[in-house]
GROMACS .gro file of C-alpha atoms in nm:
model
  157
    1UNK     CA    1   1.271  -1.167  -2.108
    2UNK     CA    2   1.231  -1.072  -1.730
    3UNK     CA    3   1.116  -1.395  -1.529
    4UNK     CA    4   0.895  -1.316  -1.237
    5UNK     CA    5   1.019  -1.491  -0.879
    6UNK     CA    6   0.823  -1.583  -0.593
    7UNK     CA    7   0.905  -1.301  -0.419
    8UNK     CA    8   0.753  -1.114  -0.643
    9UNK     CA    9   0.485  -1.283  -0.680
   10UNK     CA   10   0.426  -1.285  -0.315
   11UNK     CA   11   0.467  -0.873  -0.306
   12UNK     CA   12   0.196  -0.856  -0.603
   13UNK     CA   13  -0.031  -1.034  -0.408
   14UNK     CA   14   0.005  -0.883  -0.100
   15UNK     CA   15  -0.033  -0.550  -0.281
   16UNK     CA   16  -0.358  -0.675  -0.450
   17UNK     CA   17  -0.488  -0.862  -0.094
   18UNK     CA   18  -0.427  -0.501  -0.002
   19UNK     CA   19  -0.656  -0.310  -0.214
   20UNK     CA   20  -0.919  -0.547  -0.226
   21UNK     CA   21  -0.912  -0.520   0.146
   22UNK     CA   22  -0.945  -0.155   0.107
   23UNK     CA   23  -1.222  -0.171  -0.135
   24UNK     CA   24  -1.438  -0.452   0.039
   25UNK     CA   25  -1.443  -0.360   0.366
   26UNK     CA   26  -1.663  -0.011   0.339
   27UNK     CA   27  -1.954  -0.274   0.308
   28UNK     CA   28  -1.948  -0.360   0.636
   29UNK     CA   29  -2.079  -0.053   0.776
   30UNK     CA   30  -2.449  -0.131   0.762
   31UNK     CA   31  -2.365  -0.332   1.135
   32UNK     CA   32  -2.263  -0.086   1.325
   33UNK     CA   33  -2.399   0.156   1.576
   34UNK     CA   34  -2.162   0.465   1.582
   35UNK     CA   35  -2.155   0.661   1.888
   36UNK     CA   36  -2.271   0.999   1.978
   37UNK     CA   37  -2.182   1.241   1.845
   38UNK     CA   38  -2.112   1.066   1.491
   39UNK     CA   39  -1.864   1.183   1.317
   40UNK     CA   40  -1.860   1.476   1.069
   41UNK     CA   41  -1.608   1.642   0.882
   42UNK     CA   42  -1.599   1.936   1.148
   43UNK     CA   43  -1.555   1.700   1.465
   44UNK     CA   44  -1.379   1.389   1.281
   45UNK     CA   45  -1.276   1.110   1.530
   46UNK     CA   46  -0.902   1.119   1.666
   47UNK     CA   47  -0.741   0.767   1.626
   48UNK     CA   48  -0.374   0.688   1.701
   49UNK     CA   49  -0.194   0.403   1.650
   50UNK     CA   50   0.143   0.303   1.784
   51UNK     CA   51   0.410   0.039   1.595
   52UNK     CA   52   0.699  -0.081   1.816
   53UNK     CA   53   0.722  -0.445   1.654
   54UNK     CA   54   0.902  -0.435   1.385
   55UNK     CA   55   0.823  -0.821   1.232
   56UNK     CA   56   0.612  -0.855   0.887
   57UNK     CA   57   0.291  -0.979   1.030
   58UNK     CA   58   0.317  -0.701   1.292
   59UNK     CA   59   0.359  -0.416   1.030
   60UNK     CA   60   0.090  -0.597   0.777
   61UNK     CA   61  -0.136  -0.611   1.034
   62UNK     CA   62  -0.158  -0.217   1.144
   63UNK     CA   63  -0.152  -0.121   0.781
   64UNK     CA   64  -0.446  -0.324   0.702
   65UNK     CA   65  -0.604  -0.195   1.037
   66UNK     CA   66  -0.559   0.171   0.916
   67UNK     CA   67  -0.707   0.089   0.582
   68UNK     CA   68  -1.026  -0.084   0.715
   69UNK     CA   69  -1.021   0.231   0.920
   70UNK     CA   70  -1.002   0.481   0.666
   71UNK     CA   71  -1.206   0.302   0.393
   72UNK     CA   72  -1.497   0.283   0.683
   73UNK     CA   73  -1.510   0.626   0.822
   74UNK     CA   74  -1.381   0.808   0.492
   75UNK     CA   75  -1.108   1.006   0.523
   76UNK     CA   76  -1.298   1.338   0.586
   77UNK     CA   77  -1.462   1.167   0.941
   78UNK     CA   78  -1.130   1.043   1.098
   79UNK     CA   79  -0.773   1.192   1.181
   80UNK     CA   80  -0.555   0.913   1.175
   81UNK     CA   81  -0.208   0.918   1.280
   82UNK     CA   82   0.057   0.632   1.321
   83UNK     CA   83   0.369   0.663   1.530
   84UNK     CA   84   0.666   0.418   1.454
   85UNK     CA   85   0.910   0.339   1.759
   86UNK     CA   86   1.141   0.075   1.872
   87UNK     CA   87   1.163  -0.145   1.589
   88UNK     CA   88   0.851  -0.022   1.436
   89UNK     CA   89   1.048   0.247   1.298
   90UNK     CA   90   1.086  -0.004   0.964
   91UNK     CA   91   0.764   0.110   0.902
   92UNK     CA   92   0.900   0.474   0.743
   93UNK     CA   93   1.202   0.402   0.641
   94UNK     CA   94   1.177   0.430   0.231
   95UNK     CA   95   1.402   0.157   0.181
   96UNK     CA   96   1.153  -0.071   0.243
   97UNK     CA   97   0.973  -0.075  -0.043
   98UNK     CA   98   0.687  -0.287  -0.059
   99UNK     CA   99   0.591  -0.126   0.300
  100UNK     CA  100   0.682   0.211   0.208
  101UNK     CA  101   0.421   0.203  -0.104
  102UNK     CA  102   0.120   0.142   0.132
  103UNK     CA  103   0.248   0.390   0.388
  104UNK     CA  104   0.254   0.631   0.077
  105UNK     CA  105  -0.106   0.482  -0.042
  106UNK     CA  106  -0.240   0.581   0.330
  107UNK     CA  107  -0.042   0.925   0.292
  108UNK     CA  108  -0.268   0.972   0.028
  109UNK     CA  109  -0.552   0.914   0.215
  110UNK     CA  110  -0.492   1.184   0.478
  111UNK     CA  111  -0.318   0.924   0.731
  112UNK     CA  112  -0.056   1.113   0.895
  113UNK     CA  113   0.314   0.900   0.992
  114UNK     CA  114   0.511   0.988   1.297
  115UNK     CA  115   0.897   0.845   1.373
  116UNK     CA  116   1.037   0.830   1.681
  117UNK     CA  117   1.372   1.085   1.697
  118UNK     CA  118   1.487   0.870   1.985
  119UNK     CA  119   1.450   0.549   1.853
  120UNK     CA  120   1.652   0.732   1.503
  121UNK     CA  121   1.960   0.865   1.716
  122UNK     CA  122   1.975   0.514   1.880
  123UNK     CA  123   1.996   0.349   1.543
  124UNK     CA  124   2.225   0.611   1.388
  125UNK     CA  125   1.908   0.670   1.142
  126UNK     CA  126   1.880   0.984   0.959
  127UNK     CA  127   1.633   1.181   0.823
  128UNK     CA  128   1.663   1.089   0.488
  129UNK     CA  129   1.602   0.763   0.533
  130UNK     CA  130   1.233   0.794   0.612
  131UNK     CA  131   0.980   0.817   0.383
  132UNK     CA  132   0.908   1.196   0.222
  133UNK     CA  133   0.627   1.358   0.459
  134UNK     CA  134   0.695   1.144   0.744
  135UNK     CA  135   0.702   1.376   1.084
  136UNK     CA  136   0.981   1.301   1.319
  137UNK     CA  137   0.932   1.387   1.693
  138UNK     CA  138   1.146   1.400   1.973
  139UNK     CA  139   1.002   1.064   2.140
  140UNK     CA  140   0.757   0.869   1.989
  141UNK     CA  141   0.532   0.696   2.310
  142UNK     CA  142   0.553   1.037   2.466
  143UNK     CA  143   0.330   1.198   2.125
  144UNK     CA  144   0.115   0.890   2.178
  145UNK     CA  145   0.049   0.972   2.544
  146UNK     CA  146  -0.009   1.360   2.467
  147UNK     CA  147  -0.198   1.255   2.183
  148UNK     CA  148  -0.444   1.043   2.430
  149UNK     CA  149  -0.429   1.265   2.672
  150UNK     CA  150  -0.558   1.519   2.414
  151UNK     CA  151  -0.847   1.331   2.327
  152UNK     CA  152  -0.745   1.081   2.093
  153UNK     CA  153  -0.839   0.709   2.076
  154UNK     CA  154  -0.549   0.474   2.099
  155UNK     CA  155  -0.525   0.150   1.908
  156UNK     CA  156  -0.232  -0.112   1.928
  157UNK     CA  157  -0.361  -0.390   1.676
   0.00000   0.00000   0.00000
């Protein structure tokens, strides 16, 4: 018989925390005012997030954020995309695994994940070490200032 720890105990709650976070906070949207032009489908907003702490709080924290975020806007009105650098970068990397099953859960979502190639070659990290569908660019914080620079809204939460 397979005896359950706390650790995993911990995990399982933190994965169910997570979902009902999901599922509870798309009744909050009655309180706010969206700005002009709202958006649709054909002009979704453009949010980017960046992730260069690599701590458990820190990486909690943003996936939460970008569930809240796609659970309020749905994901056909927003084009979220998350860029892991510096020691963010734990945020991809598969083996990880509680992490890398929310990342996969936002994946399915439409949330697109970015990895920084710099940060990678620094670390001696290859490819397949990141989770499947994760996009690896040449430097991370320079995507996230194009990115702005494009038109996208920035968040560090």
């Amino acid at each position: 018989m397979h005896t359950i720890d706390e650790g995993e105990k911990m995990r399982f709650m933190n994965n169910v925390f997570f979902v009902i976070l999901l599922a509870v906070s798309s009744l909050w949207s009655d309180d706010i005012k969206l700005a002009e032009p709202h958006p649709t489908a054909e002009k979704p907003r453009e949010v980017i997030m960046g992730i260069g702490r690599g701590d458990a709080e820190s990486i909690r924290h943003l996936l939460e954020s970008a569930g809240t975020i796609m659970n309020y806007y749905g994901p056909e009105k927003v084009r979220l995309r998350i860029v892991a650098y510096g020691e963010g970068i734990r945020l991809v990397n598969k083996n990880e695994k509680e992490t890398a099953e929310k990342v996969r859960a936002l994946m399915q979502e439409g949330v697109a994940f970015t990895a920084c190639g710099e940060t990678m070659d620094r670390r001696k990290m290859h490819d397949s070490l990141l989770i499947e569908e994760v996009e690896v660019v040449s430097v991370g914080i320079v995507d996230v200032i194009e990115r702005i620079q494009g038109g996208s809204v920035y968040l560090q939460p």
